[in-house]
GROMACS .gro file of C-alpha atoms in nm:
model
  302
    1UNK     CA    1   0.401   4.935  -1.847
    2UNK     CA    2   0.301   4.573  -1.789
    3UNK     CA    3   0.483   4.294  -1.971
    4UNK     CA    4   0.253   4.037  -2.127
    5UNK     CA    5   0.243   3.782  -2.406
    6UNK     CA    6  -0.018   3.725  -2.677
    7UNK     CA    7  -0.074   3.392  -2.849
    8UNK     CA    8  -0.346   3.233  -3.062
    9UNK     CA    9  -0.598   2.998  -2.908
   10UNK     CA   10  -0.534   2.658  -3.066
   11UNK     CA   11  -0.664   2.307  -3.032
   12UNK     CA   12  -0.435   2.022  -2.939
   13UNK     CA   13  -0.382   1.727  -2.709
   14UNK     CA   14  -0.487   1.760  -2.346
   15UNK     CA   15  -0.528   1.524  -2.053
   16UNK     CA   16  -0.765   1.539  -1.759
   17UNK     CA   17  -0.596   1.602  -1.423
   18UNK     CA   18  -0.712   1.564  -1.064
   19UNK     CA   19  -0.521   1.719  -0.776
   20UNK     CA   20  -0.520   1.520  -0.452
   21UNK     CA   21  -0.285   1.374  -0.193
   22UNK     CA   22  -0.130   1.037  -0.125
   23UNK     CA   23   0.099   0.829   0.093
   24UNK     CA   24   0.404   0.632  -0.022
   25UNK     CA   25   0.464   0.297   0.145
   26UNK     CA   26   0.570  -0.058   0.075
   27UNK     CA   27   0.301  -0.284  -0.076
   28UNK     CA   28   0.172  -0.564   0.145
   29UNK     CA   29   0.361  -0.821  -0.062
   30UNK     CA   30   0.683  -0.646   0.044
   31UNK     CA   31   0.615  -0.661   0.419
   32UNK     CA   32   0.692  -0.950   0.655
   33UNK     CA   33   0.578  -0.935   1.015
   34UNK     CA   34   0.792  -1.180   1.212
   35UNK     CA   35   0.580  -1.333   1.487
   36UNK     CA   36   0.656  -1.589   1.756
   37UNK     CA   37   0.529  -1.935   1.655
   38UNK     CA   38   0.601  -2.062   2.009
   39UNK     CA   39   0.633  -1.918   2.358
   40UNK     CA   40   0.979  -1.869   2.501
   41UNK     CA   41   1.284  -1.647   2.545
   42UNK     CA   42   1.406  -1.447   2.242
   43UNK     CA   43   1.773  -1.457   2.145
   44UNK     CA   44   1.918  -1.248   1.861
   45UNK     CA   45   2.109  -1.440   1.595
   46UNK     CA   46   2.323  -1.127   1.542
   47UNK     CA   47   2.382  -0.884   1.831
   48UNK     CA   48   2.421  -0.600   1.578
   49UNK     CA   49   2.062  -0.638   1.457
   50UNK     CA   50   1.873  -0.310   1.507
   51UNK     CA   51   1.595  -0.111   1.343
   52UNK     CA   52   1.701  -0.005   0.991
   53UNK     CA   53   1.936  -0.305   0.965
   54UNK     CA   54   1.944  -0.453   0.617
   55UNK     CA   55   1.868  -0.826   0.600
   56UNK     CA   56   1.882  -1.071   0.315
   57UNK     CA   57   1.620  -1.330   0.232
   58UNK     CA   58   1.680  -1.641   0.443
   59UNK     CA   59   1.898  -1.462   0.698
   60UNK     CA   60   1.869  -1.604   1.050
   61UNK     CA   61   1.720  -1.339   1.278
   62UNK     CA   62   1.618  -1.490   1.614
   63UNK     CA   63   1.581  -1.809   1.809
   64UNK     CA   64   1.312  -1.868   2.069
   65UNK     CA   65   1.413  -2.095   2.353
   66UNK     CA   66   1.126  -2.282   2.516
   67UNK     CA   67   1.333  -2.510   2.739
   68UNK     CA   68   1.431  -2.257   3.004
   69UNK     CA   69   1.111  -2.067   3.076
   70UNK     CA   70   0.967  -2.088   3.426
   71UNK     CA   71   0.650  -2.265   3.317
   72UNK     CA   72   0.861  -2.556   3.196
   73UNK     CA   73   0.973  -2.691   2.863
   74UNK     CA   74   0.687  -2.590   2.632
   75UNK     CA   75   0.819  -2.811   2.353
   76UNK     CA   76   0.820  -3.115   2.582
   77UNK     CA   77   0.470  -3.035   2.706
   78UNK     CA   78   0.339  -2.996   2.351
   79UNK     CA   79   0.501  -3.322   2.242
   80UNK     CA   80   0.363  -3.511   2.543
   81UNK     CA   81   0.012  -3.381   2.479
   82UNK     CA   82   0.040  -3.473   2.113
   83UNK     CA   83   0.167  -3.826   2.186
   84UNK     CA   84  -0.122  -3.886   2.427
   85UNK     CA   85  -0.381  -3.755   2.182
   86UNK     CA   86  -0.226  -3.965   1.906
   87UNK     CA   87  -0.236  -4.279   2.121
   88UNK     CA   88  -0.598  -4.217   2.221
   89UNK     CA   89  -0.697  -4.163   1.861
   90UNK     CA   90  -0.518  -4.480   1.745
   91UNK     CA   91  -0.682  -4.679   2.026
   92UNK     CA   92  -1.033  -4.557   1.946
   93UNK     CA   93  -1.013  -4.578   1.566
   94UNK     CA   94  -1.067  -4.959   1.539
   95UNK     CA   95  -1.341  -4.939   1.804
   96UNK     CA   96  -1.521  -4.677   1.595
   97UNK     CA   97  -1.478  -4.887   1.282
   98UNK     CA   98  -1.643  -5.181   1.463
   99UNK     CA   99  -1.923  -4.948   1.589
  100UNK     CA  100  -1.822  -5.013   1.953
  101UNK     CA  101  -1.806  -4.639   2.035
  102UNK     CA  102  -2.030  -4.352   1.925
  103UNK     CA  103  -1.951  -4.110   1.648
  104UNK     CA  104  -1.939  -3.831   1.908
  105UNK     CA  105  -1.664  -4.008   2.105
  106UNK     CA  106  -1.462  -4.061   1.789
  107UNK     CA  107  -1.502  -3.700   1.671
  108UNK     CA  108  -1.396  -3.571   2.014
  109UNK     CA  109  -1.081  -3.782   1.999
  110UNK     CA  110  -1.008  -3.668   1.643
  111UNK     CA  111  -1.058  -3.304   1.740
  112UNK     CA  112  -0.822  -3.336   2.036
  113UNK     CA  113  -0.562  -3.502   1.813
  114UNK     CA  114  -0.579  -3.217   1.559
  115UNK     CA  115  -0.554  -2.955   1.834
  116UNK     CA  116  -0.252  -3.122   1.990
  117UNK     CA  117  -0.089  -3.162   1.648
  118UNK     CA  118  -0.130  -2.790   1.576
  119UNK     CA  119   0.037  -2.702   1.908
  120UNK     CA  120   0.319  -2.950   1.852
  121UNK     CA  121   0.383  -2.855   1.486
  122UNK     CA  122   0.601  -2.545   1.557
  123UNK     CA  123   0.827  -2.747   1.786
  124UNK     CA  124   0.870  -3.058   1.570
  125UNK     CA  125   1.197  -2.951   1.409
  126UNK     CA  126   1.339  -2.772   1.714
  127UNK     CA  127   1.696  -2.831   1.820
  128UNK     CA  128   1.731  -2.852   2.199
  129UNK     CA  129   1.404  -2.664   2.240
  130UNK     CA  130   1.508  -2.370   2.018
  131UNK     CA  131   1.290  -2.241   1.732
  132UNK     CA  132   1.475  -2.049   1.460
  133UNK     CA  133   1.317  -1.751   1.281
  134UNK     CA  134   1.453  -1.615   0.953
  135UNK     CA  135   1.375  -1.342   0.698
  136UNK     CA  136   1.132  -1.456   0.429
  137UNK     CA  137   1.210  -1.147   0.217
  138UNK     CA  138   1.511  -0.921   0.176
  139UNK     CA  139   1.482  -0.564   0.299
  140UNK     CA  140   1.512  -0.345   0.608
  141UNK     CA  141   1.390  -0.394   0.964
  142UNK     CA  142   1.153  -0.105   1.032
  143UNK     CA  143   1.016  -0.213   1.368
  144UNK     CA  144   1.196  -0.419   1.632
  145UNK     CA  145   0.954  -0.495   1.913
  146UNK     CA  146   1.171  -0.703   2.148
  147UNK     CA  147   1.511  -0.699   2.319
  148UNK     CA  148   1.753  -0.982   2.384
  149UNK     CA  149   1.615  -1.210   2.656
  150UNK     CA  150   1.252  -1.093   2.634
  151UNK     CA  151   0.976  -1.348   2.686
  152UNK     CA  152   0.721  -1.377   2.406
  153UNK     CA  153   0.394  -1.565   2.377
  154UNK     CA  154   0.267  -1.739   2.066
  155UNK     CA  155   0.167  -1.479   1.805
  156UNK     CA  156   0.368  -1.190   1.956
  157UNK     CA  157   0.505  -0.957   1.681
  158UNK     CA  158   0.886  -0.950   1.704
  159UNK     CA  159   0.996  -0.747   1.402
  160UNK     CA  160   0.874  -0.601   1.073
  161UNK     CA  161   1.075  -0.632   0.753
  162UNK     CA  162   1.000  -0.404   0.458
  163UNK     CA  163   1.133  -0.515   0.121
  164UNK     CA  164   1.327  -0.278  -0.099
  165UNK     CA  165   1.188  -0.390  -0.434
  166UNK     CA  166   0.878  -0.177  -0.483
  167UNK     CA  167   0.686   0.117  -0.342
  168UNK     CA  168   0.317   0.193  -0.355
  169UNK     CA  169   0.150   0.532  -0.390
  170UNK     CA  170  -0.196   0.523  -0.232
  171UNK     CA  171  -0.392   0.825  -0.355
  172UNK     CA  172  -0.705   0.956  -0.181
  173UNK     CA  173  -0.946   1.083  -0.448
  174UNK     CA  174  -1.261   1.287  -0.371
  175UNK     CA  175  -1.581   1.096  -0.450
  176UNK     CA  176  -1.693   1.348  -0.711
  177UNK     CA  177  -1.418   1.221  -0.942
  178UNK     CA  178  -1.519   0.853  -0.914
  179UNK     CA  179  -1.653   0.835  -1.272
  180UNK     CA  180  -1.320   0.965  -1.406
  181UNK     CA  181  -1.102   0.703  -1.236
  182UNK     CA  182  -1.111   0.454  -1.529
  183UNK     CA  183  -0.958   0.724  -1.753
  184UNK     CA  184  -0.664   0.788  -1.516
  185UNK     CA  185  -0.348   0.608  -1.627
  186UNK     CA  186  -0.059   0.794  -1.462
  187UNK     CA  187   0.029   1.022  -1.170
  188UNK     CA  188   0.272   1.306  -1.110
  189UNK     CA  189   0.379   1.370  -0.750
  190UNK     CA  190   0.617   1.561  -0.526
  191UNK     CA  191   0.719   1.506  -0.163
  192UNK     CA  192   0.837   1.731   0.122
  193UNK     CA  193   1.178   1.560   0.121
  194UNK     CA  194   1.257   1.664  -0.236
  195UNK     CA  195   1.177   1.956  -0.466
  196UNK     CA  196   1.176   1.722  -0.765
  197UNK     CA  197   0.856   1.623  -0.945
  198UNK     CA  198   0.818   1.253  -1.024
  199UNK     CA  199   0.592   1.072  -1.268
  200UNK     CA  200   0.498   0.711  -1.195
  201UNK     CA  201   0.545   0.599  -1.556
  202UNK     CA  202   0.887   0.768  -1.576
  203UNK     CA  203   0.991   0.576  -1.262
  204UNK     CA  204   0.902   0.251  -1.439
  205UNK     CA  205   0.573   0.206  -1.254
  206UNK     CA  206   0.207   0.187  -1.347
  207UNK     CA  207  -0.146   0.215  -1.216
  208UNK     CA  208  -0.226  -0.093  -1.008
  209UNK     CA  209  -0.592  -0.060  -0.916
  210UNK     CA  210  -0.869   0.174  -0.810
  211UNK     CA  211  -1.151   0.113  -0.566
  212UNK     CA  212  -1.472  -0.029  -0.706
  213UNK     CA  213  -1.664   0.064  -0.392
  214UNK     CA  214  -1.675   0.349  -0.144
  215UNK     CA  215  -1.635   0.287   0.228
  216UNK     CA  216  -1.942   0.386   0.426
  217UNK     CA  217  -1.897   0.729   0.582
  218UNK     CA  218  -1.591   0.813   0.372
  219UNK     CA  219  -1.569   1.098   0.122
  220UNK     CA  220  -1.263   0.950  -0.051
  221UNK     CA  221  -1.185   0.674  -0.299
  222UNK     CA  222  -0.844   0.505  -0.305
  223UNK     CA  223  -0.632   0.456  -0.616
  224UNK     CA  224  -0.302   0.265  -0.611
  225UNK     CA  225   0.012   0.304  -0.820
  226UNK     CA  226   0.322   0.086  -0.790
  227UNK     CA  227   0.679   0.164  -0.898
  228UNK     CA  228   1.036   0.046  -0.830
  229UNK     CA  229   1.148   0.162  -0.488
  230UNK     CA  230   1.342   0.488  -0.475
  231UNK     CA  231   1.456   0.701  -0.185
  232UNK     CA  232   1.106   0.731  -0.036
  233UNK     CA  233   1.072   0.636   0.332
  234UNK     CA  234   0.753   0.454   0.427
  235UNK     CA  235   0.479   0.699   0.523
  236UNK     CA  236   0.606   0.982   0.300
  237UNK     CA  237   0.330   1.232   0.217
  238UNK     CA  238   0.288   1.325  -0.150
  239UNK     CA  239   0.110   1.602  -0.340
  240UNK     CA  240  -0.038   1.417  -0.637
  241UNK     CA  241  -0.176   1.515  -0.977
  242UNK     CA  242  -0.359   1.227  -1.140
  243UNK     CA  243  -0.321   1.222  -1.517
  244UNK     CA  244  -0.591   1.096  -1.754
  245UNK     CA  245  -0.558   0.971  -2.109
  246UNK     CA  246  -0.474   1.231  -2.370
  247UNK     CA  247  -0.762   1.377  -2.573
  248UNK     CA  248  -0.718   1.545  -2.909
  249UNK     CA  249  -0.888   1.856  -3.043
  250UNK     CA  250  -0.913   2.032  -2.708
  251UNK     CA  251  -0.898   2.412  -2.695
  252UNK     CA  252  -0.666   2.525  -2.414
  253UNK     CA  253  -0.501   2.842  -2.288
  254UNK     CA  254  -0.220   2.899  -2.037
  255UNK     CA  255  -0.347   2.924  -1.681
  256UNK     CA  256  -0.175   3.262  -1.660
  257UNK     CA  257  -0.416   3.395  -1.926
  258UNK     CA  258  -0.716   3.344  -1.696
  259UNK     CA  259  -0.837   3.603  -1.445
  260UNK     CA  260  -1.110   3.543  -1.189
  261UNK     CA  261  -1.363   3.779  -1.036
  262UNK     CA  262  -1.651   3.682  -0.806
  263UNK     CA  263  -1.644   3.323  -0.926
  264UNK     CA  264  -1.638   3.409  -1.296
  265UNK     CA  265  -1.342   3.359  -1.529
  266UNK     CA  266  -1.216   3.599  -1.798
  267UNK     CA  267  -0.954   3.635  -2.067
  268UNK     CA  268  -0.843   3.942  -2.263
  269UNK     CA  269  -0.899   3.901  -2.637
  270UNK     CA  270  -0.693   4.114  -2.876
  271UNK     CA  271  -0.907   4.319  -3.116
  272UNK     CA  272  -0.616   4.502  -3.285
  273UNK     CA  273  -0.259   4.598  -3.198
  274UNK     CA  274  -0.369   4.831  -2.920
  275UNK     CA  275  -0.718   4.722  -2.814
  276UNK     CA  276  -0.823   4.430  -2.594
  277UNK     CA  277  -1.161   4.319  -2.466
  278UNK     CA  278  -1.228   4.132  -2.146
  279UNK     CA  279  -1.444   3.828  -2.222
  280UNK     CA  280  -1.603   3.576  -1.989
  281UNK     CA  281  -1.509   3.212  -2.053
  282UNK     CA  282  -1.620   2.876  -1.917
  283UNK     CA  283  -1.327   2.660  -1.817
  284UNK     CA  284  -1.281   2.287  -1.765
  285UNK     CA  285  -0.990   2.086  -1.629
  286UNK     CA  286  -0.636   2.213  -1.599
  287UNK     CA  287  -0.308   2.021  -1.588
  288UNK     CA  288  -0.117   2.273  -1.379
  289UNK     CA  289   0.003   2.464  -1.683
  290UNK     CA  290  -0.287   2.491  -1.928
  291UNK     CA  291  -0.665   2.501  -1.883
  292UNK     CA  292  -0.940   2.365  -2.105
  293UNK     CA  293  -1.169   2.632  -2.254
  294UNK     CA  294  -1.524   2.500  -2.292
  295UNK     CA  295  -1.685   2.822  -2.420
  296UNK     CA  296  -1.604   3.191  -2.476
  297UNK     CA  297  -1.304   3.175  -2.711
  298UNK     CA  298  -1.277   3.046  -3.070
  299UNK     CA  299  -0.969   2.884  -3.221
  300UNK     CA  300  -0.739   3.139  -3.385
  301UNK     CA  301  -0.838   3.430  -3.162
  302UNK     CA  302  -0.547   3.606  -2.993
   0.00000   0.00000   0.00000
């Protein structure tokens, strides 16, 4: 004997769902890449600073010393070049005003002054040739690219700080669902690190945006959700079910009531207490528990 349950087919509220995958990470606004504004030797402000260290906004992280590198005091060189360019510019300005030099000579002097100023700017507030670097956001250091005493050039990445305020779920959606994206307003997801199912809205988050264009050669469209940060490490994979707006008057049945054979779908309709008939149905979306019945069953049938 097989145990089974019989229930009437009824209309009710239903929401479109799309199953896909996603990645959880910090949004760009929550990431600071600390780079070297000057060349020099890196010194840690705190010897205990390591990857995964928590840092507060404004915390001093490193200093870069430019006075002791073998190529000479970079700060002094930058200042000397700036002072010379400034003097040349000031000398030529009245001559240009009196039309005693060409516009080209004046523009060349102005360009050299601006270049020298840009190189001198990072050193202007240095103390004894040291440039201090601090955290612009509070969070955790996820990537520490240098060691104490390393030499860095201008623009070298030193560390990455990821803020702890928010997380972002980037969902990759197959192109065929592009027209449905405006109707999606929530997402349910699970991760390998937890058996729990989460819903973005229940976490206090919301849909942030969806792509309005498709990258050439890609078969996927990206949709973003944002929510308060939980215990989700950056790069966590997620199984995602996108949830559309609820629709009323939709006929649905439990997924367990559907059988499939050679690409066709069937249900068993009760004729009387002992007789059942297998009937083909046309199905629509499912939400993981119930499936929309487009044709084949009428409301009230068992």
